[in-house]
Structures are given as C-alpha cells and as structure tokens.
CSV table of C-alpha atoms and ligand atoms in Angstrom, one decimal:
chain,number,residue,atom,x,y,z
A,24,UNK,CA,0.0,0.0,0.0
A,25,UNK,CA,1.5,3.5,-0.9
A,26,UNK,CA,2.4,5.5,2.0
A,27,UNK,CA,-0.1,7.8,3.2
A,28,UNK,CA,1.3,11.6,2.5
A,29,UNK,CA,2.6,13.7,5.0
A,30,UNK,CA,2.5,10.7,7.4
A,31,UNK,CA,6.3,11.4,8.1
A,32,UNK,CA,5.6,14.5,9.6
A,33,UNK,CA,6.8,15.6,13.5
A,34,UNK,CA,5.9,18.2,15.3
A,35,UNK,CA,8.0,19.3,18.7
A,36,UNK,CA,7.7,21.7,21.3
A,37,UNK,CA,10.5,23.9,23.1
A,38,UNK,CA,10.2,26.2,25.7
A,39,UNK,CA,12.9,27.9,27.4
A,40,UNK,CA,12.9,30.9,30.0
A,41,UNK,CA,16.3,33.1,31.5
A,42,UNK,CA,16.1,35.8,34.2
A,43,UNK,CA,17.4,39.7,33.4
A,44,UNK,CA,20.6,40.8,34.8
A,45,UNK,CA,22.4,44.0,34.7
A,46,UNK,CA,25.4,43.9,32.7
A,47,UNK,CA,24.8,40.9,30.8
A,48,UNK,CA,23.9,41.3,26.5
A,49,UNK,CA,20.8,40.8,25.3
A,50,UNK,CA,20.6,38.2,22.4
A,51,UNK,CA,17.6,36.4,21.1
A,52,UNK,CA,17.9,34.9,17.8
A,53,UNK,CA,21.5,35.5,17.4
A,54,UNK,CA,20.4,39.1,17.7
A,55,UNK,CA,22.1,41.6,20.2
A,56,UNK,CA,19.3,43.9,21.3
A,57,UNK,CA,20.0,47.2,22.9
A,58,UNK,CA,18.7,46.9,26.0
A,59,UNK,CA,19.6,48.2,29.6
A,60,UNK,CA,18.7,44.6,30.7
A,61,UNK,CA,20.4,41.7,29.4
A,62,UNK,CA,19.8,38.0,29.9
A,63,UNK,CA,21.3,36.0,32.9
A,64,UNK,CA,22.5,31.9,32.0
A,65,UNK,CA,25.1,29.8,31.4
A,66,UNK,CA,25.7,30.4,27.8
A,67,UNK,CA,24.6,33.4,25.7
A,68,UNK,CA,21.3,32.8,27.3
A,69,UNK,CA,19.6,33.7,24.2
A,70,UNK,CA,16.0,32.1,24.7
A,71,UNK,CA,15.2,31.8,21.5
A,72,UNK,CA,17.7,29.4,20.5
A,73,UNK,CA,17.0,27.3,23.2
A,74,UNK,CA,13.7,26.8,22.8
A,75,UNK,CA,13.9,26.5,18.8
A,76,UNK,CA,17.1,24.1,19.8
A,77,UNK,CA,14.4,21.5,22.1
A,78,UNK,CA,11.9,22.1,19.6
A,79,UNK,CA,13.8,20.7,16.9
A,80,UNK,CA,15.3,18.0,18.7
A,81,UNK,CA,11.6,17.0,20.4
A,82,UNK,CA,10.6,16.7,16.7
A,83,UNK,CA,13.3,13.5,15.8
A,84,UNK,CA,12.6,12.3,19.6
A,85,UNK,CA,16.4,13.2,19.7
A,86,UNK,CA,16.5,13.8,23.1
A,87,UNK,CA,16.9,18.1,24.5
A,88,UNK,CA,19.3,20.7,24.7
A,89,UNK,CA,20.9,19.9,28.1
A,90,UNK,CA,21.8,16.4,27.2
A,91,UNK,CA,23.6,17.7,23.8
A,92,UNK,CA,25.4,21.0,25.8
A,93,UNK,CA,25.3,20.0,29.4
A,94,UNK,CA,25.8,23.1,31.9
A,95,UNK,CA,28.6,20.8,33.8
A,96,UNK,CA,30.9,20.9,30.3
A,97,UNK,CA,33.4,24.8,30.4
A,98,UNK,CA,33.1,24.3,26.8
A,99,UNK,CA,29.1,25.6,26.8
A,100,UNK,CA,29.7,28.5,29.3
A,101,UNK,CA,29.3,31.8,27.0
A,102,UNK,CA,28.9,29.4,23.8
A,103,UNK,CA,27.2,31.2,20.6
A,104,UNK,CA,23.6,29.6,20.8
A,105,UNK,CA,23.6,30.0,17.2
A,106,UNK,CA,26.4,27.0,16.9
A,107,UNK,CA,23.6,24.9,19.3
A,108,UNK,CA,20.9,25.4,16.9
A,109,UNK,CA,22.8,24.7,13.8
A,110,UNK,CA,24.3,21.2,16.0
A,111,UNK,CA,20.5,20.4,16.6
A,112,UNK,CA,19.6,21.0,12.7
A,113,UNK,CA,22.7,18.7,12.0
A,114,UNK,CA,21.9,15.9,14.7
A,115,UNK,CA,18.2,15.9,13.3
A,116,UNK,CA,19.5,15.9,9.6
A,117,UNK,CA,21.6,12.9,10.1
A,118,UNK,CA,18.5,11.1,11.5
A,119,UNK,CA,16.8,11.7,8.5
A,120,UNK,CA,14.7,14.7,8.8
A,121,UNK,CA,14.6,18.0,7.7
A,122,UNK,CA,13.1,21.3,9.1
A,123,UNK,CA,10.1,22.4,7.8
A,124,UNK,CA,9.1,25.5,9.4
A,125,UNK,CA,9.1,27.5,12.8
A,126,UNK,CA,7.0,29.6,15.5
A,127,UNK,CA,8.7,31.1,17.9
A,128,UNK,CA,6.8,33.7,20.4
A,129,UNK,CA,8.6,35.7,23.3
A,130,UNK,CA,7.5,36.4,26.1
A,131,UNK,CA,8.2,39.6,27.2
A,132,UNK,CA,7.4,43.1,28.5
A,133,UNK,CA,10.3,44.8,27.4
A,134,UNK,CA,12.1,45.3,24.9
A,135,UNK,CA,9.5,45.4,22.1
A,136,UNK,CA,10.4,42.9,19.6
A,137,UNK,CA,9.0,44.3,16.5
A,138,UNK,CA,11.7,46.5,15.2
A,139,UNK,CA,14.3,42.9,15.4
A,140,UNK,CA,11.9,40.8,14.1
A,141,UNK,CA,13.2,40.7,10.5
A,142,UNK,CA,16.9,40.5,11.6
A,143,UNK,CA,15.9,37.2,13.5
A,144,UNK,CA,14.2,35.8,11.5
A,145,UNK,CA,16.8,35.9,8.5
A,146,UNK,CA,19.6,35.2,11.5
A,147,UNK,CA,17.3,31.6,12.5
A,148,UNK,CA,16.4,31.0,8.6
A,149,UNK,CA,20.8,30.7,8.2
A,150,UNK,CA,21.1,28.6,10.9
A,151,UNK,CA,17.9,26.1,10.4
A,152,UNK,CA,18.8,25.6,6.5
A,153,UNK,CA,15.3,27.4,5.1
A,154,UNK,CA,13.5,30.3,4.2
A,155,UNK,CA,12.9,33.0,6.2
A,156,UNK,CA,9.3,32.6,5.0
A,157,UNK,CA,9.3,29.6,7.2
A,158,UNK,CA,10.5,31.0,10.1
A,159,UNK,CA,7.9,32.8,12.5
A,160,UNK,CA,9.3,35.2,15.3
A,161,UNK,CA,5.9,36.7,17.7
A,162,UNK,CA,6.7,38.8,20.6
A,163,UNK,CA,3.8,39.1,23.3
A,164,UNK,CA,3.6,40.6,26.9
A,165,UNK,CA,2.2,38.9,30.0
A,166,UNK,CA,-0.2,41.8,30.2
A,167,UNK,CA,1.8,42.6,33.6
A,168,UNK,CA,0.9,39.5,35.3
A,169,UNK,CA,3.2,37.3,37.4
A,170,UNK,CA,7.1,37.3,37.1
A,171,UNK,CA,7.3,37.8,33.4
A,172,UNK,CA,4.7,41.0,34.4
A,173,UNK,CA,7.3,42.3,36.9
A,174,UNK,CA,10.3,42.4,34.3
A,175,UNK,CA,12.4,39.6,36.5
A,176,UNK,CA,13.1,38.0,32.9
A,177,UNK,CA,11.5,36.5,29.8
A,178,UNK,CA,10.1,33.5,28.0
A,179,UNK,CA,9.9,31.9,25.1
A,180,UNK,CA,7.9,29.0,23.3
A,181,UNK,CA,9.0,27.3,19.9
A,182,UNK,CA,7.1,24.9,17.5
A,183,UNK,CA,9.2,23.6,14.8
A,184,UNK,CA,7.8,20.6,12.0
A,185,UNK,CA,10.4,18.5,10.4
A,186,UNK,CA,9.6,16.5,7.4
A,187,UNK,CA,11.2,13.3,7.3
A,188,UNK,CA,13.2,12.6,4.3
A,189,UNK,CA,13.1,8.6,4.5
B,228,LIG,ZN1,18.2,29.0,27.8
C-alpha cells in the first residue's frame, strides 16, 4: 500500500525561559538587542535558540538541549547559541529529517520585539537551513501578570515541523 502523505511529519515543542541581569547582553535569535537589561544563563542565554534548539530536537525524539550541551561541560559556558541550533539541525538531519518551518513567540514586556523581528528571522532562517518565509518570530507581553509582568526576565515558546526525508 502507498504511503499515506505527509505521514512522516513531526511536530516538537521547546520552551525555554532566562532571568534579566544588569550587565549581561541581550541576544535572542542571534540578535544583540539594545537593552539596559540583558539575559542572565550559562551560555549566551539567548532564549530563543533554546527553545527552537528543544523544539527541533523534540521533533526527531532526539533527546533536549541539556543532554547535547550540558551546563557541567566549560566548553558551553558563553557558547554562541547559534552554533547549538545549527548542531541540533545537524543531529536531526543525520537522523533523517529535515526542518520544515518555525514559530517562535517571546514572552516579554520589554524590549518590544518588533523592530528585530526581520533581523531574527533571516539570522534563524541561516542557521535552520530554510526560508525566512518559514520562520515565524511573535513577541507578546504577560499583560503585567506574574514574574514575566514584573520584568524579572523572559520567555519563550518554539514549534518547529520537520519533514522526514526517508
Ligand atoms: Zn536557555
């Protein structure tokens, strides 16, 4: 029987949240943002590449993030994000799979996204292989609710779909 189509599609989910800190950049996307508040982590702590990074990996059932670039390893602290992604898009390619698009939304009430959003997407479109067509960046406050509402840092949730070339 001919295989249905599109039944070699995944789906995965990523989310990834990092507190602000004084003195610290701010990078999402591979983007440095001006901002007086920067992100506090163990690498870059650019959010959006971890949670694109999970999602990508959640898709080929490839495991997550901290098992490919554990915090414990010196080689990961300050590491460009961007080289995480485009290890995940690698891993996932040798499986046999390919990504097939992105949606990424932030979580944030400052810095407003929308004047980056082009920059990151073309920055992520680089790194996952495709067209910045398929790559979707959203930003979205918490309508001042909770810690995300009090500015203690920011979030970030990623859907990617791989199509599976096999
Ligand atoms: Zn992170």
């Amino acid at each position: 029987m001919p295989r249905e189509q599109g039944a070699n599609f995944r789906v995965g989910i990523g989310y990834d949240s990092h507190p602000f800190a004084r003195g610290r950049a701010l990078i999402l996307g591979g983007v440095s943002i001006p901002s007086e508040l920067g992100l506090d982590g163990h690498s870059d702590a650019d959010a959006i590449c971890h949670a694109l990074t999970d999602a990508i990996l959640g898709a080929a059932g490839l495991g997550d993030i901290g098992e490919m670039f554990p915090d414990s390893d010196p080689a990961n602290q300050n590491r460009d994000s961007i080289q995480m992604l485009e290890a995940a898009v690698k891993r996932v390619s040798s499986a046999g799979y390919t990504v097939n698009q992105v949606d990424v939304c932030v979580v944030t009430e400052a810095p407003r996204l929308t004047p980056y959003r082009d920059k990151i997407r073309s920055k992520l479109s680089v790194a996952l292989g495709i067209d910045s067509a398929r790559v979707s960046v959203k930003g979205k406050s918490n309508e001042g609710m909770g810690w995300i509402g009090r500015r203690e840092g920011l979030a970030c949730i990623a859907v990617a779909t791989l199509k599976g070339n096999r």
